[in-house]
Coordinates of C-alpha atoms in Angstrom, one line a residue:
X19 CA 93.5 153.8 52.3
X20 CA 89.8 153.6 51.7
X21 CA 89.6 150.1 52.6
X22 CA 91.4 150.6 55.6
X23 CA 89.2 153.4 56.9
X24 CA 86.3 151.6 56.0
X25 CA 87.2 148.8 58.1
X26 CA 88.0 151.0 61.1
X27 CA 84.5 152.7 60.9
X28 CA 82.7 149.4 60.9
X29 CA 84.7 148.0 63.6
X30 CA 83.7 151.2 65.9
X31 CA 80.3 151.5 64.7
X32 CA 79.8 147.7 65.7
X33 CA 81.4 148.4 69.1
X34 CA 79.1 151.2 69.7
X35 CA 76.2 149.2 69.0
X36 CA 77.1 146.5 71.3
X37 CA 77.8 149.0 74.1
X38 CA 74.4 150.5 73.9
X39 CA 72.6 147.3 73.7
X40 CA 74.6 146.1 76.8
X41 CA 73.5 149.6 78.5
X42 CA 70.0 149.1 77.6
X43 CA 69.9 145.2 78.9
X44 CA 71.5 146.3 82.1
X45 CA 69.4 149.2 83.3
X46 CA 66.1 148.6 81.4
X47 CA 65.6 145.3 80.5
X48 CA 67.0 143.6 83.5
X49 CA 65.7 146.1 86.0
X50 CA 61.8 146.1 85.9
X51 CA 59.8 148.0 88.5
X52 CA 56.6 146.5 89.7
X53 CA 53.4 148.3 90.6
X54 CA 52.2 148.3 94.4
X55 CA 50.0 145.1 93.6
X56 CA 52.7 143.1 92.7
X57 CA 55.1 144.2 95.4
X58 CA 52.4 142.9 97.8
X59 CA 52.4 139.4 96.1
X60 CA 56.2 139.5 96.3
X61 CA 55.8 140.1 99.8
X62 CA 53.4 136.8 100.2
X63 CA 55.9 135.1 98.3
X64 CA 58.6 135.6 100.9
X65 CA 56.1 134.4 103.6
X66 CA 55.7 131.4 101.8
X67 CA 59.5 130.7 101.4
X68 CA 60.0 131.4 105.1
X69 CA 57.1 128.8 105.9
X70 CA 58.6 126.0 103.8
X71 CA 62.2 126.7 104.7
X72 CA 63.5 128.1 101.5
X73 CA 64.4 131.5 102.8
X74 CA 68.1 130.6 102.6
X75 CA 70.0 127.8 100.5
X76 CA 72.1 125.3 101.7
X77 CA 75.4 124.9 99.9
X78 CA 75.5 121.1 100.4
X79 CA 72.2 120.8 98.4
X80 CA 72.3 121.1 94.5
X81 CA 69.0 123.6 93.9
X82 CA 67.0 123.2 91.0
X83 CA 64.1 125.7 89.9
X84 CA 61.3 124.4 87.9
X85 CA 59.3 126.9 85.9
X86 CA 56.7 126.7 83.2
X87 CA 53.3 128.1 82.1
X88 CA 50.0 126.1 83.3
X89 CA 49.6 122.8 81.7
X90 CA 53.0 122.5 80.8
X91 CA 53.4 119.3 83.0
X92 CA 55.5 120.6 85.7
X93 CA 53.3 118.9 88.2
X94 CA 53.8 115.4 86.6
X95 CA 57.5 116.1 86.4
X96 CA 57.8 117.1 90.2
X97 CA 55.4 114.2 91.4
X98 CA 57.0 111.4 89.2
X99 CA 60.5 112.3 90.6
X100 CA 58.9 112.1 94.1
X101 CA 57.4 108.7 93.0
X102 CA 61.0 107.7 91.7
X103 CA 63.4 108.9 94.0
X104 CA 61.5 109.1 97.3
X105 CA 60.1 105.6 97.9
X106 CA 56.8 106.1 96.2
X107 CA 53.2 106.9 97.5
X108 CA 51.9 105.4 100.9
X109 CA 48.6 103.9 101.5
X110 CA 47.9 107.1 103.5
X111 CA 49.0 109.2 100.4
X112 CA 46.4 107.3 98.2
X113 CA 43.5 107.6 100.5
X114 CA 44.2 111.3 101.1
X115 CA 44.3 112.0 97.4
X116 CA 40.9 110.6 96.4
X117 CA 39.5 114.2 97.6
X118 CA 42.0 115.9 95.3
X119 CA 41.0 113.5 92.4
X120 CA 37.2 114.0 93.0
X121 CA 37.9 117.6 93.1
X122 CA 39.6 117.8 89.7
X123 CA 36.7 115.5 88.3
X124 CA 34.1 118.1 89.4
X125 CA 36.2 120.9 88.0
X126 CA 36.8 119.0 84.7
X127 CA 33.0 118.6 84.2
X128 CA 32.2 122.1 85.2
X129 CA 34.9 123.4 82.4
X130 CA 33.1 121.1 80.0
X131 CA 29.7 122.6 80.8
X132 CA 31.2 126.0 80.5
X133 CA 32.7 125.4 76.9
X134 CA 29.7 123.7 75.9
X135 CA 27.4 126.7 77.1
X136 CA 29.8 129.1 75.3
X137 CA 29.0 127.5 72.2
X138 CA 25.1 127.0 72.8
X139 CA 25.7 123.0 72.8
X140 CA 23.1 121.2 75.2
X141 CA 23.5 117.6 76.6
X142 CA 20.7 115.1 75.7
X143 CA 17.5 115.3 77.6
X144 CA 18.3 112.3 79.4
X145 CA 21.5 113.6 80.8
X146 CA 20.0 116.8 82.0
X147 CA 19.5 115.5 85.4
X148 CA 22.8 114.2 85.9
X149 CA 24.4 117.6 84.8
X150 CA 22.1 119.7 87.2
X151 CA 23.6 117.1 90.0
X152 CA 27.3 117.8 89.3
X153 CA 26.9 121.6 89.0
X154 CA 25.2 121.4 92.7
X155 CA 28.1 119.7 94.1
X156 CA 31.0 121.5 96.1
X157 CA 34.3 120.0 94.8
X158 CA 35.9 120.4 98.3
X159 CA 32.9 118.4 100.0
X160 CA 32.5 115.1 97.6
X161 CA 31.1 112.2 99.3
X162 CA 33.3 109.1 98.0
X163 CA 30.4 106.9 98.9
X164 CA 27.9 109.0 96.9
X165 CA 26.5 106.5 94.3
X166 CA 24.8 109.3 92.5
X167 CA 27.6 111.1 92.1
X168 CA 29.3 108.2 90.2
X169 CA 26.3 107.6 88.1
X170 CA 25.9 111.1 87.2
X171 CA 29.6 111.4 86.0
X172 CA 29.2 108.3 83.7
X173 CA 25.9 109.5 82.5
X174 CA 27.3 112.6 81.3
X175 CA 30.5 111.1 79.9
X176 CA 28.6 108.7 77.7
X177 CA 26.3 111.2 76.4
X178 CA 26.5 111.2 72.3
X179 CA 26.6 115.1 72.3
X180 CA 29.4 115.3 75.0
X181 CA 31.4 112.7 73.1
X182 CA 31.1 114.5 69.6
X183 CA 32.2 117.9 71.7
X184 CA 35.1 116.3 73.5
X185 CA 36.3 115.1 70.0
X186 CA 36.0 118.2 68.2
X187 CA 37.9 120.0 71.3
X188 CA 40.4 117.7 72.3
X189 CA 43.3 120.3 71.3
X190 CA 41.9 123.1 73.6
X191 CA 41.5 120.5 76.6
X192 CA 44.3 119.9 79.0
X193 CA 45.8 116.4 78.9
X194 CA 44.9 116.2 82.6
X195 CA 41.1 116.9 81.7
X196 CA 41.1 114.0 78.9
X197 CA 42.8 111.6 81.7
X198 CA 40.0 112.2 84.3
X199 CA 37.3 111.8 81.8
X200 CA 39.0 108.6 80.9
X201 CA 39.3 107.8 84.6
X202 CA 35.5 108.2 85.2
X203 CA 34.7 106.3 82.0
X204 CA 37.0 103.4 82.9
X205 CA 36.8 103.1 86.9
X206 CA 33.8 104.6 88.2
X207 CA 31.1 102.3 86.5
X208 CA 31.4 99.5 88.7
X209 CA 34.4 99.5 91.0
X210 CA 33.6 102.9 93.0
X211 CA 33.3 101.5 96.0
X212 CA 36.7 99.8 95.6
X213 CA 38.4 102.6 93.9
X214 CA 42.1 103.1 95.3
X215 CA 44.0 105.8 93.4
X216 CA 47.1 104.5 91.2
X217 CA 50.4 105.8 91.2
X218 CA 49.3 107.7 87.8
X219 CA 45.9 109.2 89.1
X220 CA 48.0 110.7 91.9
X221 CA 50.7 111.9 89.4
X222 CA 47.9 113.7 87.1
X223 CA 46.6 115.7 89.9
X224 CA 48.0 119.3 89.5
X225 CA 50.0 121.1 92.1
X226 CA 48.2 123.8 93.9
X227 CA 49.6 127.4 93.2
X228 CA 52.6 128.6 94.9
X229 CA 56.0 126.9 95.6
X230 CA 56.8 123.5 96.2
X231 CA 59.9 121.6 97.2
X232 CA 61.0 118.3 96.9
X233 CA 64.3 117.0 98.5
X234 CA 65.5 113.8 97.1
X235 CA 68.9 112.0 96.2
X236 CA 70.4 110.7 93.0
X237 CA 73.4 108.4 93.7
X238 CA 75.5 110.2 96.2
X239 CA 74.1 114.0 95.5
X240 CA 71.5 115.7 97.3
X241 CA 69.3 117.4 95.2
X242 CA 66.6 119.9 95.9
X243 CA 63.6 120.5 93.3
X244 CA 61.8 123.7 93.5
X245 CA 58.7 124.1 91.7
X246 CA 57.3 127.7 91.0
X247 CA 53.6 127.7 90.2
X248 CA 52.7 131.5 90.3
X249 CA 51.4 134.1 87.6
X250 CA 54.8 136.2 89.0
X251 CA 56.7 134.2 86.9
X252 CA 56.2 137.0 84.2
X253 CA 58.1 139.3 86.4
X254 CA 61.9 139.0 86.7
X255 CA 62.2 140.3 90.1
X256 CA 60.5 137.1 91.5
X257 CA 63.6 135.2 90.4
X258 CA 66.1 137.1 92.9
X259 CA 64.5 134.9 95.5
X260 CA 66.0 131.7 93.8
X261 CA 69.4 133.3 92.7
X262 CA 71.0 130.6 94.6
X263 CA 69.8 127.7 92.4
X264 CA 72.4 125.7 90.6
X265 CA 70.3 125.5 87.3
X266 CA 66.7 126.0 85.9
X267 CA 64.4 123.7 84.4
X268 CA 61.6 125.1 82.2
X269 CA 58.9 122.8 80.8
X270 CA 57.5 123.4 77.3
X271 CA 54.1 122.2 76.4
X272 CA 54.9 121.3 72.8
X273 CA 51.4 120.2 72.0
X274 CA 49.7 123.3 73.0
X275 CA 50.5 125.0 69.7
X276 CA 47.5 127.2 68.5
X277 CA 45.8 126.8 72.1
X278 CA 45.7 130.3 73.6
X279 CA 46.9 130.8 77.2
X280 CA 44.9 132.5 79.8
X281 CA 46.0 135.8 81.3
X282 CA 48.5 137.4 82.2
X283 CA 50.6 135.2 79.4
X284 CA 48.4 135.9 76.2
X285 CA 49.5 134.3 73.0
X286 CA 49.2 130.7 72.2
X287 CA 51.0 128.6 74.8
X288 CA 53.9 127.6 72.9
X289 CA 54.8 131.2 72.0
X290 CA 53.9 132.6 75.5
X291 CA 56.8 129.8 76.8
X292 CA 59.0 131.3 74.0
X293 CA 58.5 134.8 75.5
X294 CA 59.1 133.5 79.0
X295 CA 62.4 131.6 77.9
X296 CA 63.6 134.9 76.7
X297 CA 62.5 136.7 79.6
X298 CA 64.5 134.1 81.9
X299 CA 67.5 134.1 79.6
X300 CA 67.8 138.3 80.1
X301 CA 67.2 138.0 84.1
X302 CA 69.9 139.3 85.8
X303 CA 69.6 136.8 88.9
X304 CA 70.2 134.0 86.4
X305 CA 73.1 134.7 84.7
X306 CA 75.2 131.8 83.7
X307 CA 72.9 129.5 85.1
X308 CA 72.4 126.2 83.0
X309 CA 68.9 126.2 81.5
X310 CA 67.3 123.1 81.0
X311 CA 64.4 122.6 78.4
X312 CA 62.3 119.9 79.0
X313 CA 60.1 119.4 75.9
X314 CA 57.1 117.7 77.4
X315 CA 53.5 116.4 75.8
X316 CA 55.5 114.4 73.1
X317 CA 52.8 111.9 72.9
X318 CA 50.2 114.4 72.5
X319 CA 52.4 116.1 69.8
X320 CA 52.8 112.9 67.8
X321 CA 49.0 112.4 68.0
X322 CA 48.2 116.1 66.8
X323 CA 50.8 115.8 64.0
X324 CA 50.6 112.3 62.7
X325 CA 47.0 111.0 64.0
X326 CA 45.1 114.2 63.7
X327 CA 46.9 115.5 60.9
X328 CA 47.1 119.1 62.5
X329 CA 49.0 121.5 59.9
X330 CA 51.9 123.0 62.3
X331 CA 52.6 125.5 59.6
X332 CA 48.9 127.0 60.1
X333 CA 50.3 128.2 63.4
X334 CA 53.9 129.0 62.4
X335 CA 54.2 129.4 58.7
X336 CA 58.2 129.4 58.8
X337 CA 57.8 125.6 59.2
X338 CA 56.7 125.3 55.6
X339 CA 60.2 126.5 54.3
X340 CA 61.9 124.2 57.2
X341 CA 63.9 121.4 55.7
X342 CA 66.2 119.5 57.8
X343 CA 68.7 117.2 56.5
X344 CA 68.1 113.3 56.5
X345 CA 71.1 113.2 58.8
X346 CA 69.8 115.7 61.3
X347 CA 66.4 113.6 61.4
X348 CA 68.3 110.6 61.8
X349 CA 70.1 112.0 64.8
X350 CA 67.3 113.4 66.5
X351 CA 65.4 110.4 66.4
X352 CA 67.9 108.3 68.8
X353 CA 66.7 109.7 72.0
X354 CA 64.5 107.5 74.5
X355 CA 61.4 109.4 73.6
X356 CA 61.6 108.5 69.9
X357 CA 62.5 104.9 70.4
X358 CA 59.3 104.6 72.9
X359 CA 57.0 106.2 70.6
X360 CA 58.1 104.2 67.6
X361 CA 57.3 101.1 69.4
X362 CA 54.1 102.3 70.6
X363 CA 52.8 103.5 67.1
X364 CA 54.7 101.3 65.0
X365 CA 52.1 101.4 62.3
X366 CA 52.5 105.4 62.0
X367 CA 55.4 107.3 60.0
X368 CA 56.5 109.5 62.8
X369 CA 59.0 111.7 60.5
X370 CA 56.5 114.5 60.5
X371 CA 56.5 114.4 64.2
X372 CA 60.3 114.4 64.8
X373 CA 60.3 117.5 62.3
X374 CA 57.8 119.5 64.2
X375 CA 59.7 118.8 67.4
X376 CA 63.0 119.6 65.8
X377 CA 61.6 123.1 64.4
X378 CA 60.1 123.7 68.2
X379 CA 63.6 123.1 69.6
X380 CA 65.2 125.4 66.9
X381 CA 62.8 128.4 68.0
X382 CA 64.3 128.3 71.3
X383 CA 67.7 128.3 70.0
X384 CA 67.3 131.2 67.4
X385 CA 65.2 133.3 69.9
X386 CA 68.2 133.9 71.9
X387 CA 70.9 133.6 69.2
X388 CA 71.1 137.5 68.7
X389 CA 71.3 138.1 72.5
X390 CA 74.3 135.7 72.7
X391 CA 76.4 137.4 70.0
X392 CA 76.3 140.8 71.9
X393 CA 76.3 139.6 75.2
X394 CA 79.4 138.1 77.5
X395 CA 76.8 136.5 80.1
X396 CA 75.8 133.2 78.2
X397 CA 73.8 130.6 79.7
X398 CA 74.3 126.9 78.5
X399 CA 71.2 125.5 77.0
X400 CA 70.2 121.7 77.6
X401 CA 67.5 120.5 75.6
X402 CA 65.5 117.1 76.4
X403 CA 62.4 115.6 74.9
X404 CA 60.3 113.9 77.8
X405 CA 56.9 112.0 78.4
X406 CA 57.0 112.9 82.0
X407 CA 54.0 110.2 82.7
X408 CA 56.2 107.2 81.6
X409 CA 58.4 105.9 84.4
X410 CA 61.2 104.4 82.0
X411 CA 61.5 107.8 79.8
X412 CA 61.3 109.9 83.0
X413 CA 64.1 108.0 84.6
X414 CA 66.2 107.8 81.8
X415 CA 65.9 111.4 80.7
X416 CA 66.4 112.9 84.2
X417 CA 69.4 110.9 85.1
X418 CA 71.1 111.9 81.5
X419 CA 70.1 115.5 82.2
X420 CA 71.4 115.5 85.6
X421 CA 74.9 114.2 84.2
X422 CA 75.0 116.8 81.5
X423 CA 74.1 119.8 84.3
X424 CA 77.0 118.6 86.8
X425 CA 79.5 118.7 83.8
X426 CA 78.4 122.3 83.0
X427 CA 78.5 123.3 86.5
X428 CA 81.8 121.7 87.2
X429 CA 83.4 123.4 84.1
X430 CA 81.9 126.7 84.9
X431 CA 83.5 126.7 88.5
X432 CA 87.2 125.2 87.4

């Protein structure tokens, strides 16, 4: 009798807790009120949606919403898909992208000067004039025939103090920053007059803030990718404009652990992305939508963990006790990315890298495990490792992703 009563008490107690949590989720978590400043920004977003023709959905198009923090490689994914499925970049695209690339180079150098100044580090005296000249330039008005511009950028890049600083601060710099620095070193010394941006040069230029759309076809399916580059992704109210989306892609910057994000995100970039993921999971406008996780920056993650030997457990202490089985490590290493990296870094034992990326994926699963146990509105989570700048890997992973997404959508509607 006592045992029977105890079971009844536990049962009703659990149901009461579940009911309270559901009420809290529905009326407090899912309905955030915005201050006036954010309301005005939402009005700006409505205007932009009208301008680019996204105010209404098209039932014949499969809509994909892509979000992520800055430096999560959304732009590379977006542009690479345009390159792969929209007949590539024309000569006119390359010519027009020159000014954007020069803009990124100047922005990168000014960021470098600011970082060095914050730590009271000066360039060599022989590079001072070059630094002053670069600082005086307007990034939007660069003359591509300006010989002094090219010489100045190369002079500063080759400065010994700059070299040492870049080596020590590599983790804090964006992958685009590093790419454009190498572009200066590799192409601007002797060939600046004949310089024509390559596909990868164009892909590396970040998209501007705002909303971007890309219409393309995969086999017989019409797709529309909507990239959301906006600080308002921290507000659930923003997602009401994209409730018609068939699935969501979130880009996760795996190599940015320990690197702090700018406001309004706070935390290190990996933790901030994890919070954004939970935020998306609870958003009422996106219930039951498949969520695709693109774990980007895999090459940089391998280099940080295996070559630079950065201790991941310094930032996430739980990693010290994380011991995946040999079988799970072997299974996780069978994807396109791992096979590609194993060939590219054949002289390096990449098991540590595999464990780190498995742990990162596990963090995302565990972050919503408790929510799933008390909530009937579950998402389907589809994780993929990705090297967006690699054409073969990007093509293979995206095709596999869309095949899986379509299967989920079909099962949900049938």
